Amino acid sequence: MSTLNFDERRDLADIGQAIHRLIADLYPICRSITGNGVRETLAKIKSVIPLEVHEVPSGTRVFDWTVPKEWNITDAYIKNDQGERIVDFRRSNLHVVSYSVPVKANMRLKELKEHVFTLPDHPKWIPYRTSYYKESWGFCLSHDQSLELGDGEYEVCIDSSLQDGHLTYGEYYLKGEQPDEVLLSCHVCHPSLCNDNLSGVALVAFLAKHLSQLPLRYSYRFLFIPGTIGSLTWLSQNEAHVSRIKHGLVLAGVGDPGRSTYKRSRRGDAEIDRAVIHVLRYAEGDHEIQDFSPYGYDERQFCSPGFNLPVGSFMRTPHGRYPEYHTSADDLGFVQPQYLADSFGKCLSVLNLLENNKTYLNQNPKGEPQLGKRGLYREIGGSKDVKLSELAMLWVLNLSDGNHTLLDVADRSGLDFGLIKDASDMLLESGLLREQLG
Amino acid sequence: MSTLNFDERRDLADIGQAIHRLIADLYPICRSITGNGVRETLAKIKSVIPLEVHEVPSGTRVFDWTVPKEWNITDAYIKNDQGERIVDFRRSNLHVVSYSVPVKANMRLKELKEHVFTLPDHPKWIPYRTSYYKESWGFCLSHDQSLELGDGEYEVCIDSSLQDGHLTYGEYYLKGEQPDEVLLSCHVCHPSLCNDNLSGVALVAFLAKHLSQLPLRYSYRFLFIPGTIGSLTWLSQNEAHVSRIKHGLVLAGVGDPGRSTYKRSRRGDAEIDRAVIHVLRYAEGDHEIQDFSPYGYDERQFCSPGFNLPVGSFMRTPHGRYPEYHTSADDLGFVQPQYLADSFGKCLSVLNLLENNKTYLNQNPKGEPQLGKRGLYREIGGSKDVKLSELAMLWVLNLSDGNHTLLDVADRSGLDFGLIKDASDMLLESGLLREQLG
Amino acid sequence: MSTLNFDERRDLADIGQAIHRLIADLYPICRSITGNGVRETLAKIKSVIPLEVHEVPSGTRVFDWTVPKEWNITDAYIKNDQGERIVDFRRSNLHVVSYSVPVKANMRLKELKEHVFTLPDHPKWIPYRTSYYKESWGFCLSHDQSLELGDGEYEVCIDSSLQDGHLTYGEYYLKGEQPDEVLLSCHVCHPSLCNDNLSGVALVAFLAKHLSQLPLRYSYRFLFIPGTIGSLTWLSQNEAHVSRIKHGLVLAGVGDPGRSTYKRSRRGDAEIDRAVIHVLRYAEGDHEIQDFSPYGYDERQFCSPGFNLPVGSFMRTPHGRYPEYHTSADDLGFVQPQYLADSFGKCLSVLNLLENNKTYLNQNPKGEPQLGKRGLYREIGGSKDVKLSELAMLWVLNLSDGNHTLLDVADRSGLDFGLIKDASDMLLESGLLREQLG
């Protein structure tokens, strides 16, 4: 494409607000790896982009796994012996361990406590817990509340269902000039948790919307999938086509105040790795680069040895390294428009780099071409300063031997990709370069 | 082999004592590169392991060298003009320059002094000197004693013999599952010097004894040889078979209080190099890694360009870097059971790593296999901590693509080899891995 | 060759003086990229070496460029309304912008000022400016003087000519044993500026003279050319033969008091790069190594992608990083014999290294050869010190497997090339090495 429209960067603040509004809209929904919460979430995202919803039946084999039963929940509570709802699903869907089997029973405190999860280190926060693959039930409470539970009898109710149904995921495809694809993936299985991962969900939706308005060199595929089982299901159903994926990012935890973090793909030096690292190096603010590890989000599946796709993970503070992670404190105040906008801008810069990271051939490779006669070089010589734009042109000419992409030129020269791209545009216009194809 | 029995690690203290007792037993013997001192030494080592003794005749060509005449000594002294033995070989065999030709003469101080070696910087210590390849004689004295020598006449006697005989060395072979060999070599040519190298001799003997009680994947060869000429002789006589040596260590100076030191093989990144470095990184205490240099012990010969064997050198303080080196201060108090035990344990860990450093194939390479249904993964999700054992399994699965040994997995993951090995055992048991053979 | 005669190093001080005298001799001449100034300069260099002068007609196409018209100048001045020459070309040729078109006019201060260049930050210095490829004229003044210019009318005269003629350059070729060439190049286009680049011109002349007296393995080519257009012209006229250039240096700015600087060739690890870096590491004083960049002197052309020659750049303080650069302060006092001598000695060491950087084969590759019987090793063993010369021999023997040059040996061993060379000479003499040819 000619360019990702960076003039819109002045609109970044607006985009940050819009992303945050979408998060707020999705926040109340009780999502899990299957069920109506995911459907409701995808329906709301459709107001941003026309994604396609896929339903995969329970029992479908996906590699070593099986699509589980569908889980839905309508209500849940713990009542004390006065009949008061002291714990109420309607106040926070985090109160129920995700995938809890239905239960309706009276029990004493001792028995109840075997099903109660708390965070003693953060006594006011409710933890987030799941039990997808073992039939079980439980409640998550603030530690303070758990200490107040008296010795009486409690009525415990989880009005859930776990039965054959479907795993639901969303997919949106943007066709570009080439069949080669960029994959952007996020997990949609977490209930009322904002940074992990409504921030990623909303960011991917708005990136998709933005890209849909631009001419594109690559085709783009956006996945809104439940974690682990969702990526496995998608990979299983698209196994024959994954080789079209040339670059990919898993997006999660992109709205907190921490610095940007990039976790490399398993390959470690794929173009996506180098592109993100270049962008972060020249962006404002601190950042962190992590080596690949097989623990994290869905990059675990995309980077499994049988696929080994060039997919990295873009975040702010890594999962598990902020106290609010997987607790009720990961709420609408924890993610902020300015950080969402910053993440959006950096992702867009990465995609812009990929779109423009071409290889050129210097058409006058013997000696330097005479830039001055083309108006590309200062007329009075002798002063000790060189303009950055001239230096960038000299670098592009020197390395455009067919073995260096523009990113190679940028990295070797120590100059920002944008400067190198502008220089290559000027040289192209002067006929001093042509693109190396194929 | 299933394992080097690390339960015996609790017996390390005992092994340290046993190694020190063997050193004490060998200490009084006057060894040189040939002669009865070596024979007597090998005979005592036979009480630990049933080694084979080889005798190679003087005059045998070994590459560019020739096996020298055999040297033996029964007595030596310097008497003053009162007939008192003021320097007496029976008190310390270091007093005589090794390979001194026989001498029986009266002489004045001036003439005597041309044959006297001292250490002015350490005036109470007797130096160790040799003259293997030039016919000569000499005495080594403490510098203090040399200053007391008056102007009178001295009777000088070295009752040695230098005649055709043999070079003697010991060899012990343990047959494992495979013909591929691990070589452990030490030099047995130094007289009453404990760290250099009775420590290495005794350590190799006890490693051999320990391994002889275990099932082994590799075959092991243990050499007890005189320095330089011994390794040249062994290489010359086994030239056709050295390619069986897949890993090797030269062991010397392993009982002093200094930190462990590993000197890389000439190849620099052989499996033995990476194995020792991994073990030292995870072991207690500081350590030092040195690049290969062609100056040192018998790795000089094993790593000569015509062989270039993957043989490194394991020591504590490197030769020449402690003042006691090659002096009478390298005595039974300088080497201590605790340091010998530490060296023993580290060597055993290295061998254990080599034995277990196999390559596996993930049997479900597309996506992660479902560990939970096999009881290998926690049932309740959502908490921010991952168990190291689970992380180790994920790493093994992710890198078991046929291109990574377990050591590769350990090094890339930053996890201890033992943890990785345990993880691979659990995965093997679950059928999720199989060994890649050949 | 047997050696670059380093005994002459004691004569370095004399050479420094001689180089400085040649600089002083060339200083008054008004040089530019063409014209009689270059001819006069080359004529004076002929007193040192019998170089060949080439004349290339204006209008000749050289790649993307055209040899420009020849520029000559006889006089130039600015007269005030009293008719006094307040700016006089005869006092400093820097006063005229190089390649100024002829002008003879009266004008007011305002108009004149559009043609005046000064250095406000260094108000007493005259800047150096050029306008080679745009027809223009101008004067360079000290900033102080420009402030004194009153409002009256001025008579402005530049008595120059710009017409078809020739580009002139000098070339000197020394035939060695091999057709493979070492290229030494300097630019001769700057007027009265000493460090940039009469220092390089005079240094190359004296290096050439020195080498002409020695047996040489490589052939040497010395170029005295105008910057940019000169190297392009030479490359264009010698395109078929440039592959003979195996190593090269562009020499400029070699007489100032700053530390030595080496800028790598585009290849980055060519033999010339490693040679210069080795020499600087072992030379006295600090130094700096710069990565290649396409901005600088004629290495820009030699290292353009169509040639990519192994040509680095040897300087002291890099161009543009000292305030005197391209000003009248770059005068005969700024360059000093001792720094010129230091640069000369380092260049000679680099060439000496290249001449001697051969690959040898150890004739006894299995084990070490017995150095002692050849008188190459100490006779009394046991002391902890090893002589550097012995260590150097061990390194040469260990790495002389056909895959390592002597520079490889020096770099890996951490020993000075000279020590390694001496060791290889001793081993060659003993028949323990032979040269690997071809």
PDB file of C-alpha atoms in Angstrom, chain C residues 174-320:
ATOM      1  CA  LEU C 174      54.795  -0.836  -7.592  1.00  0.00           C
ATOM      2  CA  LYS C 175      54.993  -4.334  -8.982  1.00  0.00           C
ATOM      3  CA  GLY C 176      55.314  -7.090  -6.386  1.00  0.00           C
ATOM      4  CA  GLU C 177      55.574 -10.869  -6.631  1.00  0.00           C
ATOM      5  CA  GLN C 178      51.834 -11.163  -7.129  1.00  0.00           C
ATOM      6  CA  PRO C 179      49.373  -9.283  -9.334  1.00  0.00           C
ATOM      7  CA  ASP C 180      47.094  -8.920  -6.292  1.00  0.00           C
ATOM      8  CA  GLU C 181      47.076  -5.284  -5.296  1.00  0.00           C
ATOM      9  CA  VAL C 182      46.972  -3.096  -2.244  1.00  0.00           C
ATOM     10  CA  LEU C 183      45.371   0.278  -2.980  1.00  0.00           C
ATOM     11  CA  LEU C 184      46.374   3.445  -1.125  1.00  0.00           C
ATOM     12  CA  SER C 185      44.371   6.477  -2.082  1.00  0.00           C
ATOM     13  CA  CYS C 186      44.273  10.141  -1.072  1.00  0.00           C
ATOM     14  CA  HIS C 187      42.450  13.228  -2.291  1.00  0.00           C
ATOM     15  CA  VAL C 188      44.460  16.112  -3.746  1.00  0.00           C
ATOM     16  CA  CYS C 189      41.651  18.594  -4.351  1.00  0.00           C
ATOM     17  CA  HIS C 190      41.799  20.757  -1.238  1.00  0.00           C
ATOM     18  CA  PRO C 191      43.620  24.098  -1.307  1.00  0.00           C
ATOM     19  CA  SER C 192      45.591  25.438   1.677  1.00  0.00           C
ATOM     20  CA  LEU C 193      44.351  22.907   4.209  1.00  0.00           C
ATOM     21  CA  CYS C 194      46.980  20.784   5.895  1.00  0.00           C
ATOM     22  CA  ASN C 195      45.348  17.945   7.736  1.00  0.00           C
ATOM     23  CA  ASP C 196      42.624  17.569   5.126  1.00  0.00           C
ATOM     24  CA  ASN C 197      44.366  16.493   3.112  1.00  0.00           C
ATOM     25  CA  LEU C 198      47.990  17.444   2.525  1.00  0.00           C
ATOM     26  CA  SER C 199      48.727  15.112   5.432  1.00  0.00           C
ATOM     27  CA  GLY C 200      47.256  12.164   3.549  1.00  0.00           C
ATOM     28  CA  VAL C 201      48.910  13.190   0.270  1.00  0.00           C
ATOM     29  CA  ALA C 202      52.356  13.471   1.808  1.00  0.00           C
ATOM     30  CA  LEU C 203      51.932  10.297   3.865  1.00  0.00           C
ATOM     31  CA  VAL C 204      50.983   8.255   0.811  1.00  0.00           C
ATOM     32  CA  ALA C 205      53.965   9.698  -1.075  1.00  0.00           C
ATOM     33  CA  PHE C 206      56.407   8.670   1.624  1.00  0.00           C
ATOM     34  CA  LEU C 207      54.819   5.249   2.115  1.00  0.00           C
ATOM     35  CA  ALA C 208      55.239   4.716  -1.612  1.00  0.00           C
ATOM     36  CA  LYS C 209      58.849   5.806  -1.489  1.00  0.00           C
ATOM     37  CA  HIS C 210      59.533   3.511   1.434  1.00  0.00           C
ATOM     38  CA  LEU C 211      57.898   0.493  -0.168  1.00  0.00           C
ATOM     39  CA  SER C 212      59.703   1.092  -3.457  1.00  0.00           C
ATOM     40  CA  GLN C 213      62.928   0.169  -1.702  1.00  0.00           C
ATOM     41  CA  LEU C 214      61.697  -3.215  -0.505  1.00  0.00           C
ATOM     42  CA  PRO C 215      60.901  -6.603  -1.979  1.00  0.00           C
ATOM     43  CA  LEU C 216      57.129  -6.908  -2.032  1.00  0.00           C
ATOM     44  CA  ARG C 217      54.666  -9.783  -2.098  1.00  0.00           C
ATOM     45  CA  TYR C 218      51.713  -7.662  -3.144  1.00  0.00           C
ATOM     46  CA  SER C 219      51.689  -5.098  -5.911  1.00  0.00           C
ATOM     47  CA  TYR C 220      50.822  -1.605  -4.712  1.00  0.00           C
ATOM     48  CA  ARG C 221      48.830   1.143  -6.362  1.00  0.00           C
ATOM     49  CA  PHE C 222      48.925   4.703  -5.053  1.00  0.00           C
ATOM     50  CA  LEU C 223      46.293   7.175  -6.179  1.00  0.00           C
ATOM     51  CA  PHE C 224      46.493  10.962  -5.868  1.00  0.00           C
ATOM     52  CA  ILE C 225      43.043  11.990  -7.012  1.00  0.00           C
ATOM     53  CA  PRO C 226      40.467  14.713  -6.576  1.00  0.00           C
ATOM     54  CA  GLY C 227      37.744  13.629  -4.142  1.00  0.00           C
ATOM     55  CA  THR C 228      34.607  11.888  -5.468  1.00  0.00           C
ATOM     56  CA  ILE C 229      34.934  12.751  -9.182  1.00  0.00           C
ATOM     57  CA  GLY C 230      38.544  11.526  -9.103  1.00  0.00           C
ATOM     58  CA  SER C 231      37.789   8.139  -7.606  1.00  0.00           C
ATOM     59  CA  LEU C 232      34.780   7.777  -9.909  1.00  0.00           C
ATOM     60  CA  THR C 233      36.998   8.613 -12.875  1.00  0.00           C
ATOM     61  CA  TRP C 234      39.698   6.180 -11.835  1.00  0.00           C
ATOM     62  CA  LEU C 235      37.135   3.412 -11.184  1.00  0.00           C
ATOM     63  CA  SER C 236      35.480   4.092 -14.511  1.00  0.00           C
ATOM     64  CA  GLN C 237      38.752   3.893 -16.397  1.00  0.00           C
ATOM     65  CA  ASN C 238      39.952   0.793 -14.527  1.00  0.00           C
ATOM     66  CA  GLU C 239      36.686  -1.032 -14.089  1.00  0.00           C
ATOM     67  CA  ALA C 240      37.957  -4.259 -15.602  1.00  0.00           C
ATOM     68  CA  HIS C 241      40.855  -4.513 -13.185  1.00  0.00           C
ATOM     69  CA  VAL C 242      39.511  -3.493  -9.812  1.00  0.00           C
ATOM     70  CA  SER C 243      39.078  -7.114  -8.772  1.00  0.00           C
ATOM     71  CA  ARG C 244      42.848  -7.225  -8.369  1.00  0.00           C
ATOM     72  CA  ILE C 245      42.478  -4.978  -5.342  1.00  0.00           C
ATOM     73  CA  LYS C 246      42.635  -7.256  -2.325  1.00  0.00           C
ATOM     74  CA  HIS C 247      43.091  -4.604   0.342  1.00  0.00           C
ATOM     75  CA  GLY C 248      42.878  -0.848   0.394  1.00  0.00           C
ATOM     76  CA  LEU C 249      43.021   2.260   2.517  1.00  0.00           C
ATOM     77  CA  VAL C 250      41.832   5.785   1.959  1.00  0.00           C
ATOM     78  CA  LEU C 251      44.182   8.082   3.859  1.00  0.00           C
ATOM     79  CA  ALA C 252      43.067  11.493   5.065  1.00  0.00           C
ATOM     80  CA  GLY C 253      43.507  13.623   8.140  1.00  0.00           C
ATOM     81  CA  VAL C 254      46.547  11.811   9.472  1.00  0.00           C
ATOM     82  CA  GLY C 255      48.541  14.662  11.044  1.00  0.00           C
ATOM     83  CA  ASP C 256      46.398  16.124  13.825  1.00  0.00           C
ATOM     84  CA  PRO C 257      46.959  15.421  17.509  1.00  0.00           C
ATOM     85  CA  GLY C 258      43.869  13.203  17.902  1.00  0.00           C
ATOM     86  CA  ARG C 259      43.877   9.460  18.357  1.00  0.00           C
ATOM     87  CA  SER C 260      44.001   7.147  15.363  1.00  0.00           C
ATOM     88  CA  THR C 261      40.632   6.232  13.872  1.00  0.00           C
ATOM     89  CA  TYR C 262      39.824   3.413  11.519  1.00  0.00           C
ATOM     90  CA  LYS C 263      36.582   3.180   9.617  1.00  0.00           C
ATOM     91  CA  ARG C 264      35.801  -0.315   8.443  1.00  0.00           C
ATOM     92  CA  SER C 265      35.139  -1.207   4.848  1.00  0.00           C
ATOM     93  CA  ARG C 266      31.557  -1.919   3.805  1.00  0.00           C
ATOM     94  CA  ARG C 267      32.340  -5.618   4.180  1.00  0.00           C
ATOM     95  CA  GLY C 268      33.142  -4.976   7.808  1.00  0.00           C
ATOM     96  CA  ASP C 269      35.417  -7.934   8.424  1.00  0.00           C
ATOM     97  CA  ALA C 270      37.723  -7.862   5.428  1.00  0.00           C
ATOM     98  CA  GLU C 271      41.354  -8.717   6.021  1.00  0.00           C
ATOM     99  CA  ILE C 272      42.247  -5.016   5.849  1.00  0.00           C
ATOM    100  CA  ASP C 273      39.700  -4.340   8.606  1.00  0.00           C
ATOM    101  CA  ARG C 274      41.112  -7.021  10.835  1.00  0.00           C
ATOM    102  CA  ALA C 275      44.692  -6.005  10.062  1.00  0.00           C
ATOM    103  CA  VAL C 276      44.231  -2.345  10.968  1.00  0.00           C
ATOM    104  CA  ILE C 277      42.267  -3.198  14.086  1.00  0.00           C
ATOM    105  CA  HIS C 278      44.967  -5.625  15.197  1.00  0.00           C
ATOM    106  CA  VAL C 279      47.716  -3.073  14.671  1.00  0.00           C
ATOM    107  CA  LEU C 280      45.831  -0.342  16.513  1.00  0.00           C
ATOM    108  CA  ARG C 281      45.057  -2.656  19.417  1.00  0.00           C
ATOM    109  CA  TYR C 282      48.739  -3.330  19.967  1.00  0.00           C
ATOM    110  CA  ALA C 283      49.999   0.158  19.146  1.00  0.00           C
ATOM    111  CA  GLU C 284      50.606   2.770  21.779  1.00  0.00           C
ATOM    112  CA  GLY C 285      47.837   5.182  22.584  1.00  0.00           C
ATOM    113  CA  ASP C 286      44.088   5.155  22.337  1.00  0.00           C
ATOM    114  CA  HIS C 287      42.236   4.531  19.094  1.00  0.00           C
ATOM    115  CA  GLU C 288      38.734   4.347  17.706  1.00  0.00           C
ATOM    116  CA  ILE C 289      37.095   1.863  15.350  1.00  0.00           C
ATOM    117  CA  GLN C 290      34.093   3.037  13.350  1.00  0.00           C
ATOM    118  CA  ASP C 291      31.661   0.940  11.414  1.00  0.00           C
ATOM    119  CA  PHE C 292      31.341   1.682   7.736  1.00  0.00           C
ATOM    120  CA  SER C 293      29.011   4.439   6.707  1.00  0.00           C
ATOM    121  CA  PRO C 294      28.465   5.751   3.178  1.00  0.00           C
ATOM    122  CA  TYR C 295      29.414   9.282   4.228  1.00  0.00           C
ATOM    123  CA  GLY C 296      33.095  10.227   4.257  1.00  0.00           C
ATOM    124  CA  TYR C 297      35.920  10.230   1.720  1.00  0.00           C
ATOM    125  CA  ASP C 298      36.489   8.152  -1.389  1.00  0.00           C
ATOM    126  CA  GLU C 299      35.713   4.896   0.401  1.00  0.00           C
ATOM    127  CA  ARG C 300      32.152   5.961  -0.509  1.00  0.00           C
ATOM    128  CA  GLN C 301      32.978   5.144  -4.115  1.00  0.00           C
ATOM    129  CA  PHE C 302      35.287   2.170  -3.611  1.00  0.00           C
ATOM    130  CA  CYS C 303      32.646   0.645  -1.307  1.00  0.00           C
ATOM    131  CA  SER C 304      29.648   1.405  -3.499  1.00  0.00           C
ATOM    132  CA  PRO C 305      27.573  -1.760  -3.992  1.00  0.00           C
ATOM    133  CA  GLY C 306      28.727  -2.306  -7.581  1.00  0.00           C
ATOM    134  CA  PHE C 307      32.366  -2.528  -6.409  1.00  0.00           C
ATOM    135  CA  ASN C 308      32.232  -3.338  -2.693  1.00  0.00           C
ATOM    136  CA  LEU C 309      36.016  -3.307  -2.493  1.00  0.00           C
ATOM    137  CA  PRO C 310      37.754  -4.137   0.781  1.00  0.00           C
ATOM    138  CA  VAL C 311      38.805  -0.537   1.347  1.00  0.00           C
ATOM    139  CA  GLY C 312      38.762   1.103   4.769  1.00  0.00           C
ATOM    140  CA  SER C 313      39.657   4.584   5.859  1.00  0.00           C
ATOM    141  CA  PHE C 314      42.571   5.476   8.100  1.00  0.00           C
ATOM    142  CA  MET C 315      42.534   8.841   9.869  1.00  0.00           C
ATOM    143  CA  ARG C 316      43.227  10.502  13.139  1.00  0.00           C
ATOM    144  CA  THR C 317      40.288  12.666  14.291  1.00  0.00           C
ATOM    145  CA  PRO C 318      37.459  11.953  11.839  1.00  0.00           C
ATOM    146  CA  HIS C 319      36.460  14.693   9.399  1.00  0.00           C
ATOM    147  CA  GLY C 320      34.015  17.169  10.828  1.00  0.00           C
TER     148      GLY C 320
END
